[in-house]
Coordinates of N, CA and C in Angstrom, one line a residue:
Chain A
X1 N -175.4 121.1 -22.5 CA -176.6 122.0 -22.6 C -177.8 121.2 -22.8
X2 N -178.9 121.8 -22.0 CA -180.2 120.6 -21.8 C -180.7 121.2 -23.5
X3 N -181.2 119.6 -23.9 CA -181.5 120.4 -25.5 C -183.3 120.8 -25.1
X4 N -184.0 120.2 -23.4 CA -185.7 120.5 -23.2 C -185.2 120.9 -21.7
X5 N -186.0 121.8 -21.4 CA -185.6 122.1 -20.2 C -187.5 122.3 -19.4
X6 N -187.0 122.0 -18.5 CA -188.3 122.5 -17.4 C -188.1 123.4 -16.3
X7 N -188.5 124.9 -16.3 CA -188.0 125.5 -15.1 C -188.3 125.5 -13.9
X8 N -189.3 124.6 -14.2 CA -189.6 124.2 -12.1 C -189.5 122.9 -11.6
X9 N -188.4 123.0 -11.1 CA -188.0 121.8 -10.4 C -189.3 121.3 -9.4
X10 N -190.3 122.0 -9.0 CA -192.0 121.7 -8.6 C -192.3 123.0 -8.4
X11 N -193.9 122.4 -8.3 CA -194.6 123.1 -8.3 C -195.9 123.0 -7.3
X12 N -196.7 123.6 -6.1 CA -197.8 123.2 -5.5 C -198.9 124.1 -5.8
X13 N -199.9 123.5 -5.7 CA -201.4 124.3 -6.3 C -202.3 124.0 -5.2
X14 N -203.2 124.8 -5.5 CA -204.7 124.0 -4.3 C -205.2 123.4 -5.0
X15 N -206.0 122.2 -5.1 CA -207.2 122.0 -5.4 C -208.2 122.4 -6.2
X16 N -208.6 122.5 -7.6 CA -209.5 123.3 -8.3 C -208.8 124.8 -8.9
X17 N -207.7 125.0 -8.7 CA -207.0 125.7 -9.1 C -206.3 125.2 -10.6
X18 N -205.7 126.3 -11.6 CA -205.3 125.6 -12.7 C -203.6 125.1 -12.3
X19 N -203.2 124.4 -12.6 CA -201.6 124.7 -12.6 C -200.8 124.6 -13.8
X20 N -199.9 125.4 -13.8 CA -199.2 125.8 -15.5 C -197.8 125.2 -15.1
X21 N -197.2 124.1 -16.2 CA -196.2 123.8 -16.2 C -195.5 124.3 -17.5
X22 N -193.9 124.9 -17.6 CA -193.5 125.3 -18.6 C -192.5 124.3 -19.0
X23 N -191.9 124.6 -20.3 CA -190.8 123.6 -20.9 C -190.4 124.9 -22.2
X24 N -189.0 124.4 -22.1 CA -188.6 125.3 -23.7 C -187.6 124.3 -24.3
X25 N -187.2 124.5 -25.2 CA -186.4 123.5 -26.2 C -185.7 124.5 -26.9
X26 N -184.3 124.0 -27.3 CA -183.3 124.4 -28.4 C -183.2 123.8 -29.6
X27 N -183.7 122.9 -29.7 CA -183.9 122.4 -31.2 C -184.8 122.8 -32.2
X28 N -184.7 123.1 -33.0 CA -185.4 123.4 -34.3 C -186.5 122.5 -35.2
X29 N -185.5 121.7 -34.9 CA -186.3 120.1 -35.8 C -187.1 119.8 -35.3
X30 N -187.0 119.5 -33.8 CA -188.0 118.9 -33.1 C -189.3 119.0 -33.5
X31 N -190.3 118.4 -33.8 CA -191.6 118.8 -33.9 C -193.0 117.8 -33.1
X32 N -192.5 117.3 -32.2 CA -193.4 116.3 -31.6 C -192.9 116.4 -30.3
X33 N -194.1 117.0 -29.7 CA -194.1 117.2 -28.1 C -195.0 116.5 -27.4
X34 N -194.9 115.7 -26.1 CA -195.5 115.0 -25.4 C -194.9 115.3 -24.0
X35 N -196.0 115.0 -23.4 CA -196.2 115.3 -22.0 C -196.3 113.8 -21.2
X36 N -195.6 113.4 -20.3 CA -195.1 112.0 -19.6 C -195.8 112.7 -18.0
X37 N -196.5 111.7 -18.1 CA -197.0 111.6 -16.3 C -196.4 110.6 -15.7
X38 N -195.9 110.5 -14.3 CA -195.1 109.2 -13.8 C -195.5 109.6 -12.2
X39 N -196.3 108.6 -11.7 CA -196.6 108.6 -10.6 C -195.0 107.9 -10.0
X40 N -195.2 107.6 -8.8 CA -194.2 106.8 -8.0 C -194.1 105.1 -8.0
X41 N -192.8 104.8 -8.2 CA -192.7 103.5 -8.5 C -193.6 102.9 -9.5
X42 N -193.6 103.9 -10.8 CA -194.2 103.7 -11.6 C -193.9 104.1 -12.8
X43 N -193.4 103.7 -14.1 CA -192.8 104.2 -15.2 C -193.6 105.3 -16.3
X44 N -193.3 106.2 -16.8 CA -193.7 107.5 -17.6 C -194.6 106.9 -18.3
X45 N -196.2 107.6 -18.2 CA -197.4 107.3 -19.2 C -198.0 108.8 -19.8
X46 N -197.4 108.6 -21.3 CA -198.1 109.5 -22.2 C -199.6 110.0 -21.9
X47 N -199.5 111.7 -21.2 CA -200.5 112.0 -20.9 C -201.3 112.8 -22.0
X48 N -200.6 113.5 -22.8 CA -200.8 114.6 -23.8 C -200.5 115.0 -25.4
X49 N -200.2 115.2 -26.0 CA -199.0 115.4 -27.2 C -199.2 116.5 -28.0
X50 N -198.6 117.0 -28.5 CA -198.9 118.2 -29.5 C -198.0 118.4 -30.7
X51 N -198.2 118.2 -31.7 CA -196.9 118.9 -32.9 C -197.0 119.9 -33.4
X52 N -195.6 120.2 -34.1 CA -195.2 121.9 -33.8 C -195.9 122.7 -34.8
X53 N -196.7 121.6 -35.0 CA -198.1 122.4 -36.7 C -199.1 123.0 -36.1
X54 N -199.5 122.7 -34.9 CA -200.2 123.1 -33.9 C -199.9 124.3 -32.9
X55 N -201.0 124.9 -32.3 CA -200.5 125.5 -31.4 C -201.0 125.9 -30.2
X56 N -202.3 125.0 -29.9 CA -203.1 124.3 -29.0 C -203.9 122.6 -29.2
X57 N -203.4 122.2 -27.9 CA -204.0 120.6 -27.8 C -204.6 120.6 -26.6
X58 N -206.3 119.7 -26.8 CA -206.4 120.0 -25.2 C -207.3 118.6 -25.2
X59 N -207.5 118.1 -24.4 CA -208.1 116.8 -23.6 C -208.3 116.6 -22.1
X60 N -210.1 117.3 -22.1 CA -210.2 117.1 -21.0 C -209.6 118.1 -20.3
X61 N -209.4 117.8 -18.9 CA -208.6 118.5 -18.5 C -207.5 119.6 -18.6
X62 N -206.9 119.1 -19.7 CA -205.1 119.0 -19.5 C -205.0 119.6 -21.0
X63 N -204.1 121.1 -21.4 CA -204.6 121.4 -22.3 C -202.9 122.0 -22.7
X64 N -202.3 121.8 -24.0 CA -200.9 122.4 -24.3 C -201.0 123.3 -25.0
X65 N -200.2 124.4 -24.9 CA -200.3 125.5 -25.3 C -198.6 125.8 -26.1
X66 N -198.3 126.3 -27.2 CA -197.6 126.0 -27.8 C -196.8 127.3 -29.2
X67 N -195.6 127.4 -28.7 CA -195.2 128.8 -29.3 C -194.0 128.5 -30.3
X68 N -193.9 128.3 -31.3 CA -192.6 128.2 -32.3 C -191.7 128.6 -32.3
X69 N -192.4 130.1 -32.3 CA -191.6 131.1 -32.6 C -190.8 131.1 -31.4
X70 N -190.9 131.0 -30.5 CA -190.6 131.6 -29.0 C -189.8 129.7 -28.6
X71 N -189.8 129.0 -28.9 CA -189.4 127.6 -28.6 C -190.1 127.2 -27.3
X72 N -191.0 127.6 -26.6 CA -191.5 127.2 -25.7 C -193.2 126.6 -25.6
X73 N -193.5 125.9 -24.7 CA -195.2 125.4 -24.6 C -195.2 125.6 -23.2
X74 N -196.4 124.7 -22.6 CA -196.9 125.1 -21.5 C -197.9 123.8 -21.5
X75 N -198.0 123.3 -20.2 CA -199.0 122.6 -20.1 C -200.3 123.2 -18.7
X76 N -201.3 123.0 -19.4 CA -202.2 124.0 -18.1 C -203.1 122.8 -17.7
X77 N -203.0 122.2 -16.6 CA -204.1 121.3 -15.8 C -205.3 122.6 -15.1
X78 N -206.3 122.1 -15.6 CA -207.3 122.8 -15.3 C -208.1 122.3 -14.1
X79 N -208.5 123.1 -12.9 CA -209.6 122.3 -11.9 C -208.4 121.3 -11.3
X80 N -207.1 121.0 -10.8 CA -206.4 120.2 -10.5 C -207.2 119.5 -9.1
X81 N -206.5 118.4 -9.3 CA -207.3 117.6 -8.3 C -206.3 116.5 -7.4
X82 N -206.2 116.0 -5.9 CA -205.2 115.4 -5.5 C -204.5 114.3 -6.3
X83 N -205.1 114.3 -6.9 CA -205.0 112.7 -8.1 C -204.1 113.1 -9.5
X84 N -203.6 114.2 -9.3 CA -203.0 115.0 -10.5 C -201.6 114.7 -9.8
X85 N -201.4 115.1 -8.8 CA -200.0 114.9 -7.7 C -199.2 113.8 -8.8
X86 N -198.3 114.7 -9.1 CA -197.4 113.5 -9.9 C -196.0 114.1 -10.6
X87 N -195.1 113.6 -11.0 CA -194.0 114.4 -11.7 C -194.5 114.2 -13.1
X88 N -194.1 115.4 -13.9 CA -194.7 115.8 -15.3 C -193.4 115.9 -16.3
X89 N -193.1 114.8 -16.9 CA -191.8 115.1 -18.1 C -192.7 116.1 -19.7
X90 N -191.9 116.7 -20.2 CA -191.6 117.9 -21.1 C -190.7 116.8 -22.0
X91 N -190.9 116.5 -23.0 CA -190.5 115.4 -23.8 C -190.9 115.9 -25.1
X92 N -189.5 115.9 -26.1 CA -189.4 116.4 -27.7 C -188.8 115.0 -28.6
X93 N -189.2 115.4 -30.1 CA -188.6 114.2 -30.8 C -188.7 114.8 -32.2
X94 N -188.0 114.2 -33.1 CA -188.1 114.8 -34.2 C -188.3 113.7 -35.7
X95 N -188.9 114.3 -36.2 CA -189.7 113.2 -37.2 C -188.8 112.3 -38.2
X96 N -187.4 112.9 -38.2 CA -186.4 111.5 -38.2 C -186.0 111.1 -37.6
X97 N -185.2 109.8 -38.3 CA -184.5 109.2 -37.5 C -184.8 108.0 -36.4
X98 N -184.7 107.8 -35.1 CA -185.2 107.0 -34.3 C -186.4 107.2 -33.5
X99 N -187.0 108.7 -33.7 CA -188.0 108.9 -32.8 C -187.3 109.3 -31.3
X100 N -186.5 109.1 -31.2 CA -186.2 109.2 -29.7 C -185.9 110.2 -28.9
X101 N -186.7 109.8 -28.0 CA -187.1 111.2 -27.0 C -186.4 111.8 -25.9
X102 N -186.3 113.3 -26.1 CA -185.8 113.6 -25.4 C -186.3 114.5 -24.1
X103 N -185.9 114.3 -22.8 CA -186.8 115.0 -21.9 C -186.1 115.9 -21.1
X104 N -186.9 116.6 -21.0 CA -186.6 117.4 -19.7 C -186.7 117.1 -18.7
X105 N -186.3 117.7 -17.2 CA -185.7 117.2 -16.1 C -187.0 116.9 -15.3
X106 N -188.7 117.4 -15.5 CA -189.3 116.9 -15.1 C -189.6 117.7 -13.8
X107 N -191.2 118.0 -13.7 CA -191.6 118.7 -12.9 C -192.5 118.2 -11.5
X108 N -192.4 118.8 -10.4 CA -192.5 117.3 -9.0 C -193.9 118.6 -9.1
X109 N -195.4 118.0 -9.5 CA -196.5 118.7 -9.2 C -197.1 117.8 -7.9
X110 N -197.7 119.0 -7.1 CA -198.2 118.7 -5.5 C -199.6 119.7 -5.7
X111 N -200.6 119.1 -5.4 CA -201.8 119.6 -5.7 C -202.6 119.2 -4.2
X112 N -202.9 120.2 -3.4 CA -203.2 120.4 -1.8 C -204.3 120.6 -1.5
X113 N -205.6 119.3 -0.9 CA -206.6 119.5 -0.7 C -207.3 120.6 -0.1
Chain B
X1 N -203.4 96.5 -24.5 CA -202.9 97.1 -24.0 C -201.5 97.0 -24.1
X2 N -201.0 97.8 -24.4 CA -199.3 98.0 -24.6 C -198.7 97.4 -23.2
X3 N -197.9 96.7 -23.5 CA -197.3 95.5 -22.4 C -195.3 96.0 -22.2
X4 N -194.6 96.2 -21.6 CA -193.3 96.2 -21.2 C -193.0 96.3 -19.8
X5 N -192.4 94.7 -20.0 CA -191.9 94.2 -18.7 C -190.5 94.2 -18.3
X6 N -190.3 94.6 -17.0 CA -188.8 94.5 -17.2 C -188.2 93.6 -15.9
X7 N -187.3 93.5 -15.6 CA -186.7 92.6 -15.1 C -185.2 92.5 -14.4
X8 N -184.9 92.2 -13.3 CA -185.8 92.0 -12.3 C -186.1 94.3 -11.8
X9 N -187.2 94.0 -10.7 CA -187.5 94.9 -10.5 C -187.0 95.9 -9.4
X10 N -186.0 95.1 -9.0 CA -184.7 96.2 -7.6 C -183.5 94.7 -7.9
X11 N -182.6 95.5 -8.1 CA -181.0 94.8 -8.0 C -180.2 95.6 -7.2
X12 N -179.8 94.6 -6.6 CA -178.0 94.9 -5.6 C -177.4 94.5 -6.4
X13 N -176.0 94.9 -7.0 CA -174.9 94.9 -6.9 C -173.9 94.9 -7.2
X14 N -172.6 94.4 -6.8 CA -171.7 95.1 -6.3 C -170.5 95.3 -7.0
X15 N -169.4 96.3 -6.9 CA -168.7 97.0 -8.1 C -168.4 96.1 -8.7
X16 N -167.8 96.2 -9.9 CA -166.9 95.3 -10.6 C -167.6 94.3 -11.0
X17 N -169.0 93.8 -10.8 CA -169.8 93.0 -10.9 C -170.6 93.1 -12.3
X18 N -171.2 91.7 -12.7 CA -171.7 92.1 -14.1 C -173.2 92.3 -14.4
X19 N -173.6 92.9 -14.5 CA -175.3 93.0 -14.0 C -176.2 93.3 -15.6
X20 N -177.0 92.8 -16.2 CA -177.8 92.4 -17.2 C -179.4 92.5 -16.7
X21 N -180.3 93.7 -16.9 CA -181.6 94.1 -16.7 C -182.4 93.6 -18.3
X22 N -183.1 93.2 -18.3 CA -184.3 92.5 -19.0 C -185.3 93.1 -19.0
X23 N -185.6 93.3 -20.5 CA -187.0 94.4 -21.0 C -187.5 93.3 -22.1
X24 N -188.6 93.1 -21.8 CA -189.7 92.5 -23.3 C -191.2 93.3 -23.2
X25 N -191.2 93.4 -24.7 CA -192.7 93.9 -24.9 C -193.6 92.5 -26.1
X26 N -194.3 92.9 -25.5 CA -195.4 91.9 -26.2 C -196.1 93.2 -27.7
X27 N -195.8 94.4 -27.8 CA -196.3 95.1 -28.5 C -196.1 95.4 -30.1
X28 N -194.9 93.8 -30.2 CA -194.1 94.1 -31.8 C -193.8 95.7 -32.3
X29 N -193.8 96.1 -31.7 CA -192.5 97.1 -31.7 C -191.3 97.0 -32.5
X30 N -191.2 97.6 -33.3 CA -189.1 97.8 -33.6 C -188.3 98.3 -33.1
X31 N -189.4 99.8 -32.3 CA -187.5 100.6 -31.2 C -187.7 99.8 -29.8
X32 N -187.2 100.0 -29.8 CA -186.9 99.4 -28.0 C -185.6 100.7 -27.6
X33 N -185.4 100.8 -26.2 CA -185.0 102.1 -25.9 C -184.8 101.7 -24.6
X34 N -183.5 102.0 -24.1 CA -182.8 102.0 -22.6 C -183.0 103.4 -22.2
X35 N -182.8 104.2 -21.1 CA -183.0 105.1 -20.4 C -182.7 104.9 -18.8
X36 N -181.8 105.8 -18.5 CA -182.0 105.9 -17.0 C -182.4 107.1 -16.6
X37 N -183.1 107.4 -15.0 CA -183.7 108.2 -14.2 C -183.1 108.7 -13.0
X38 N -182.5 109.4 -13.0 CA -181.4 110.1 -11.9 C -182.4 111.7 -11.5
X39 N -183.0 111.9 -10.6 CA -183.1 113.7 -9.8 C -182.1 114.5 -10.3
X40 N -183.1 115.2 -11.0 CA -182.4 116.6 -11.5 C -181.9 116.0 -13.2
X41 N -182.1 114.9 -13.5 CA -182.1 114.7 -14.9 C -182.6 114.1 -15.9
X42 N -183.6 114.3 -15.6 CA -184.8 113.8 -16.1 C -184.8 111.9 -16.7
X43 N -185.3 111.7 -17.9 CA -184.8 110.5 -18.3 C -184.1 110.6 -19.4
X44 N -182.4 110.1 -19.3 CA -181.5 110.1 -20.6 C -181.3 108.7 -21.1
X45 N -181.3 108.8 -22.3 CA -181.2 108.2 -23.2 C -179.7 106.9 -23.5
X46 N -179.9 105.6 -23.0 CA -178.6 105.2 -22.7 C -178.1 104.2 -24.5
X47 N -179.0 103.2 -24.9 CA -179.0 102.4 -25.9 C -180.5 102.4 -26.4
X48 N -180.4 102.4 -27.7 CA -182.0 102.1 -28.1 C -181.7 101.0 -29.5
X49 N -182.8 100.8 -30.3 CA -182.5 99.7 -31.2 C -183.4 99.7 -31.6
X50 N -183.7 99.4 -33.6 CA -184.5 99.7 -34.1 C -184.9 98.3 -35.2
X51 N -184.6 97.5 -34.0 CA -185.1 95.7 -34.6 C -184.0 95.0 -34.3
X52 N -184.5 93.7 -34.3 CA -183.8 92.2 -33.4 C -182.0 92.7 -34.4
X53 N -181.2 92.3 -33.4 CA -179.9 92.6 -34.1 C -179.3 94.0 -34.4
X54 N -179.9 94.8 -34.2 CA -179.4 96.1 -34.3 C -179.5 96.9 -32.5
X55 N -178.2 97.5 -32.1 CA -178.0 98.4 -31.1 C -177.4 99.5 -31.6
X56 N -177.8 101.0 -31.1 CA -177.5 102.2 -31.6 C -177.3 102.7 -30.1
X57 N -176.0 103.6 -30.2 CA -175.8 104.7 -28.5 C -177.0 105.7 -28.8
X58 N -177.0 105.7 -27.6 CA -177.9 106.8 -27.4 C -176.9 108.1 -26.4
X59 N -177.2 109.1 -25.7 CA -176.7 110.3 -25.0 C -175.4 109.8 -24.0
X60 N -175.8 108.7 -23.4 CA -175.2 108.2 -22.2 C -174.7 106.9 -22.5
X61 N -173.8 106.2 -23.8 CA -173.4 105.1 -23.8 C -172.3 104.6 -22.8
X62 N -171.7 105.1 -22.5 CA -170.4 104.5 -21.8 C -170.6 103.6 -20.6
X63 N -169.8 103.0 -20.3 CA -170.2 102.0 -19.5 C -171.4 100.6 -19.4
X64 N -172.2 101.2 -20.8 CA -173.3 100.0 -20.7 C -173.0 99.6 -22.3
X65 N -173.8 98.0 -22.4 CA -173.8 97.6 -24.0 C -175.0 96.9 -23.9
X66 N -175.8 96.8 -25.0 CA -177.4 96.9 -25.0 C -177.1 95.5 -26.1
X67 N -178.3 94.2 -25.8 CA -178.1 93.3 -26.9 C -179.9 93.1 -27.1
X68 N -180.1 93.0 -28.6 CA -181.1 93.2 -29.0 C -181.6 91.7 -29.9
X69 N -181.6 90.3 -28.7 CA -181.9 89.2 -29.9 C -182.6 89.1 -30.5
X70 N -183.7 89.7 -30.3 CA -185.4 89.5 -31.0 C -186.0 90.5 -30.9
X71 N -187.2 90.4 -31.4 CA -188.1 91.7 -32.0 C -188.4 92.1 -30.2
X72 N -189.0 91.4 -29.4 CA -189.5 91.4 -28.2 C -188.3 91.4 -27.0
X73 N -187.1 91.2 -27.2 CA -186.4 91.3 -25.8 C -185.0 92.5 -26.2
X74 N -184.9 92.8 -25.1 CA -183.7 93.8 -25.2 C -183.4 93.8 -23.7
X75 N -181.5 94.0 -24.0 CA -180.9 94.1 -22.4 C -180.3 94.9 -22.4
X76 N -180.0 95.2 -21.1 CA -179.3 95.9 -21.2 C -177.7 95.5 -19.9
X77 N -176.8 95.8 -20.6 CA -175.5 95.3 -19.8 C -174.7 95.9 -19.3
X78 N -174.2 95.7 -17.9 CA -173.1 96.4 -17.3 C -171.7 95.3 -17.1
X79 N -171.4 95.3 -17.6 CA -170.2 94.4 -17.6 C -169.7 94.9 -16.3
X80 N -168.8 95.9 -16.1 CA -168.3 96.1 -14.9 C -169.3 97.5 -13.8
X81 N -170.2 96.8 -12.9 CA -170.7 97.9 -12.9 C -170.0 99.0 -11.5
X82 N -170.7 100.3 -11.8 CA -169.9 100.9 -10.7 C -170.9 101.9 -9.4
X83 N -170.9 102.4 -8.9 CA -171.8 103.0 -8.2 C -172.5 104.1 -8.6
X84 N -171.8 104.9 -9.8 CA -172.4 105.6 -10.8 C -173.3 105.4 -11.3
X85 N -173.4 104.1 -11.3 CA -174.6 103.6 -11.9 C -175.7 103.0 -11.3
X86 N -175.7 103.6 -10.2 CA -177.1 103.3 -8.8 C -177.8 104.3 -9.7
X87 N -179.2 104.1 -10.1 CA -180.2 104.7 -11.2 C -181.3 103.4 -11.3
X88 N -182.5 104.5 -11.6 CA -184.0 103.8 -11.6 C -183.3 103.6 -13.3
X89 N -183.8 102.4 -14.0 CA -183.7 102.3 -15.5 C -185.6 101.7 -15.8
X90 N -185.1 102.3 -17.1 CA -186.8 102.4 -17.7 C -186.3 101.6 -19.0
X91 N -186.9 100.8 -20.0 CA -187.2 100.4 -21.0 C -188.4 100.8 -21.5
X92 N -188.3 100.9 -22.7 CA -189.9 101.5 -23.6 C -189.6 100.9 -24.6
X93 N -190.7 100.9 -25.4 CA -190.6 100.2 -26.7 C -191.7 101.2 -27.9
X94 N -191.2 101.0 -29.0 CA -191.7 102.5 -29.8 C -192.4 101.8 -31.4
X95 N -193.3 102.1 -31.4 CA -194.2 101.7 -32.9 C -193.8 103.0 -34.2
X96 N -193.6 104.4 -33.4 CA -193.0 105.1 -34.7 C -193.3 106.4 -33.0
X97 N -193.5 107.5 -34.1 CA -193.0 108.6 -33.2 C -193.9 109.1 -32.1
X98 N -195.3 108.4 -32.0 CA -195.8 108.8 -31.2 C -196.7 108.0 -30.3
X99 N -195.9 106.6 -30.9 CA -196.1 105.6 -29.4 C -194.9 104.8 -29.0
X100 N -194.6 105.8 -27.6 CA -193.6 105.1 -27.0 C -194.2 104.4 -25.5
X101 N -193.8 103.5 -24.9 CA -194.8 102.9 -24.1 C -193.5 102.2 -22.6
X102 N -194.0 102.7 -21.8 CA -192.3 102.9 -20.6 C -193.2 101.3 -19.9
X103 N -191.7 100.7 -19.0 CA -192.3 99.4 -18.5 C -191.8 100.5 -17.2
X104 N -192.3 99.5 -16.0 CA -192.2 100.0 -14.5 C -190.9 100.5 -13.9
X105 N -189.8 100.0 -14.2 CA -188.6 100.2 -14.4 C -188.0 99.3 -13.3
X106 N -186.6 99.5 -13.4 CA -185.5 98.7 -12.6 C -184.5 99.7 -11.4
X107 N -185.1 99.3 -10.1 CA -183.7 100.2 -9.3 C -182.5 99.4 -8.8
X108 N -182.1 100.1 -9.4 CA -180.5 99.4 -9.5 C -180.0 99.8 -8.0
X109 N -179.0 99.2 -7.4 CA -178.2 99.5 -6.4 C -176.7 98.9 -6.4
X110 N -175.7 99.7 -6.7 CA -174.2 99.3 -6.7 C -173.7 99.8 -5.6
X111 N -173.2 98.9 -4.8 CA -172.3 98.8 -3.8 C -170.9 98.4 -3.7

């Protein structure tokens, strides 16, 4: 059982459009959420983060939105732009222990001039 | 700038064969963290380590053993490897929970 899941295997947008990626989680503990951008032939760079004390994080752009109760967040790129094109990991951790993260399967975003 | 290099950067080979991938960070770090990248599964969690001399499994132990001599290097080992194990691998290295920092990774190819 995925303990973070991502329901869209991709997703395409236009240009200046917002685009909404979801994630949900089964864990309880978890309380540290981060968002992984990974271009091609290129290893996962921390785009975002949010913990679960929160229930909006925004920077710029790129803004997480975030439900406890409901185990689910959301990430909303705002105005997306060709340069956004990238897969988006849904990544949880919990404040013991090793820190170590766990991700979801990771979303293939396509943003179309 | 947060530094993790890995090593080498595309491998062949072949079953039964012994294959050892190379991660160092320059970022004194204590976790260091194996992971591979398979479609449709995001990135799982193979060996991680939380200082020179210490390896812990992570989700996906089997088949691999992770050695941890120093603060800055960690490997990761296939003693016998198998075609199961054609996967992108990623190393990262972790200061506490909210800096983890991924190197470019390794595509493996077993034949």
């Amino acid at each position: 059982q995925q303990q973070v899941r991502q329901s869209s295997q991709s997703l395409t947008v236009w240009e200046g459009e917002t685009a909404i990626l979801n994630c949900s989680y089964e864990n309880s503990a978890f309380d540290y959420f981060p968002w992984y951008q990974q271009f091609p032939g290129e290893g996962p760079a921390l785009l975002i983060a949010i913990r679960s004390v929160s229930d909006k994080k925004e920077d710029g752009r790129f803004t997480i939105f975030f439900n406890k109760r409901e185990k689910n967040l959301s990430l909303h790129i705002k105005d997306s732009q060709p340069g956004d094109s990238a897969t988006y990991f849904c990544a949880a951790s919990e404040a013991s222990g090793s820190w170590q993260l766990i991700f979801g399967s990771g979303t293939q975003l396509t943003v179309m001039p | 700038e947060a530094a993790v290099t890995q090593s080498p950067r595309n491998k062949v080979a072949v079953t039964g064969g012994k294959v050892t991938l190379s991660c160092n960070q320059t970022n004194n770090h204590n976790n260091m963290y194996w992971y591979r990248q398979d479609t449709g599964h995001g990135l799982r969690l193979i060996h991680y380590s939380y200082g020179a001399g210490s390896t812990e499994k992570g989700d996906i132990p089997d088949g691999y053993k992770a050695s941890r001599p120093s603060q800055e290097n960690f490997s990761l080992i296939l003693e016998l490897a198998t075609p199961s194990q054609t996967s992108v691998y990623f190393c990262a290295s972790g200061g506490g929970q909210t800096e983890v920092f991924f190197g470019k990774g390794t595509r493996l190819t077993v034949v």
